[in-house]
Amino acid sequence: MNIMKNTPSLFGGHPELVKSVHRRSFLKWAGGTAAVTTLVLTGCKEDETTPVVGEVNLGTGDFAVLNYAYALEQLEAAFYTRVIESQFSGITADEIALLTDIRDHEVAHREFFKAALGSNAIGGLDVDFSSINFGSRESVLNTAKTFEDLGVAAYNGAGRFITSPDYLTLAGKIVSVEARHAAYIRDLLSNGTFADNTVVDSNGLEMSKDPAAVLQAAAPFIKNTINASALA
Amino acid sequence: MDFLKILNLLEERDPEMSDRLNTRRQALKDFANLGKKLSMAAVPVAMGSMFQKAYGQSTATVVDVLNYALTLEYLEYRFYEKALASTGLIPTGAPNGAITTIMNHEKAHVDFLKQAITSAGGTPVAEPTFDFSGGQGTGNGPFASAFSNYQLFLAVAQALEDTGVRAYKGQAGNLVKQNAVLTAALNIHSVEARHASHIRQMRKANGASVKPWITGKESGIDNSVVQAIYNGEENTTQGEVNITSLGSISANVASEAFDEPLTKEQVLAVATLFLAS
């Protein structure tokens, strides 16, 4: 539920009144009595929304986390699809085989989220790969490293927002595959960097990232603005 | 379905429920958070997670999970420590560097988990005595030559890392309401997966037919003990979704794209082979 959709009816056309109130604290406030909560629950109407042009709203609750993952998988799948379509110069047969595997994994992840989310799924994102030189091994592998490390950090950082044990396990099933990708890509760039201190801290823990930091890092590659306000 | 009525009914039958739910207001807030787009099929899952807050994990369970993880980390750490101390086993240069990196991570995990268990009010398990031959203390298990045979050492390392990944994954659901512990466990889980990927690349460089990811339930290791660690990885259905039905996705790709969890019982059945006492 996008609570902001509700504000005109609740606050008599003073959206600025709630604009400064964080969504969570607003929910806490709205939940002050059962009656108000019921009103909030039943008062939501799709047609009250005025969508921001180009904005993709991930939604709320577990669906927001799944849509967040779906957005990142869309980005990765689109990237590797291009990598295989226009292979960098000097690519080896082994690299073609394993990068094709990675493309196929990301497509499987993307299609899984699309199917699992059904009508709750966000639309297709518009990607921007203008900064990538697909003919250059260096450019492609460094971008791949960025995406894979970011994907791992994103899943790890978003786990705490998931309330369903089943969805959490599903995220776990995917993130370890992303970590396998990340380690492989890093070793292609420089053997032995599969888990170096730019991604693993002194406790031996992956440095996870919260959604705001992830989306900021992904923003140069995505034309849409992503509203992840539920994941804060 | 009238959820307010259900909550009232539950409260009548179990007056202490609201205390456990924090407050009923909190429960209502949680439900409001679920969103109007919730499909009916998802309601039981959502309701289940809400009530897990009332009837959920105790601290004791969290300590159990952490002690289980600690046992596996001890196993990995001491295995690599012994391998690195075995003269002539691991080639100098990149292989020695990689195994040292991995051993240092496992040692850091041991230290981190001991600290986490203590701060959760628990007592860290004592370090077990290991039999890395996989012989339950006899020293004559199937991996008896792992510290003199480099190929076998790498095979056992792969099996241990892939087990670690599956073991942590299998506990995620138990930590769903323990955000700090969950995040730490996830941050160890992915590091184990990075290790597994690299060890697999090391094996491939030494002639084994493996990829950084797991295809079907193939271990690339000819051993029936090891096979138990890979059984189930061939799964191609996630949630209700048959991945191979989504366009042209092969069964191999569908299995590779998702790593599968193992239960504590499944993991311990394998880990027990490495315990001498």
PDB file of N, CA, C and O in Angstrom, chain B residues 16 56 71 88 123 190 199:
ATOM      1  N   GLU B  16      -2.445 -13.713  26.355  1.00  0.00           N
ATOM      2  CA  GLU B  16      -1.058 -13.247  26.363  1.00  0.00           C
ATOM      3  C   GLU B  16      -0.536 -12.932  24.977  1.00  0.00           C
ATOM      4  O   GLU B  16       0.564 -12.420  24.818  1.00  0.00           O
ATOM      5  N   GLY B  56       7.413 -16.579  17.628  1.00  0.00           N
ATOM      6  CA  GLY B  56       8.597 -16.770  16.801  1.00  0.00           C
ATOM      7  C   GLY B  56       9.809 -17.314  17.528  1.00  0.00           C
ATOM      8  O   GLY B  56       9.710 -17.950  18.577  1.00  0.00           O
ATOM      9  N   THR B  71      30.491 -24.555  14.565  1.00  0.00           N
ATOM     10  CA  THR B  71      31.057 -25.897  14.390  1.00  0.00           C
ATOM     11  C   THR B  71      31.582 -26.085  12.963  1.00  0.00           C
ATOM     12  O   THR B  71      32.689 -26.589  12.749  1.00  0.00           O
ATOM     13  N   GLY B  88      54.620 -29.074   0.893  1.00  0.00           N
ATOM     14  CA  GLY B  88      54.554 -29.574  -0.472  1.00  0.00           C
ATOM     15  C   GLY B  88      53.162 -29.831  -0.999  1.00  0.00           C
ATOM     16  O   GLY B  88      52.994 -30.214  -2.159  1.00  0.00           O
ATOM     17  N   THR B 123      26.619 -19.654  25.173  1.00  0.00           N
ATOM     18  CA  THR B 123      27.976 -20.166  25.373  1.00  0.00           C
ATOM     19  C   THR B 123      28.453 -20.815  24.081  1.00  0.00           C
ATOM     20  O   THR B 123      27.796 -21.729  23.574  1.00  0.00           O
ATOM     21  N   SER B 190      27.552 -15.463   1.664  1.00  0.00           N
ATOM     22  CA  SER B 190      28.032 -15.093   0.321  1.00  0.00           C
ATOM     23  C   SER B 190      29.550 -15.212   0.223  1.00  0.00           C
ATOM     24  O   SER B 190      30.078 -15.476  -0.866  1.00  0.00           O
ATOM     25  N   ILE B 199      37.543 -22.131  -5.390  1.00  0.00           N
ATOM     26  CA  ILE B 199      38.068 -23.501  -5.267  1.00  0.00           C
ATOM     27  C   ILE B 199      37.701 -24.308  -6.524  1.00  0.00           C
ATOM     28  O   ILE B 199      38.503 -25.080  -7.054  1.00  0.00           O
TER      29      ILE B 199
END
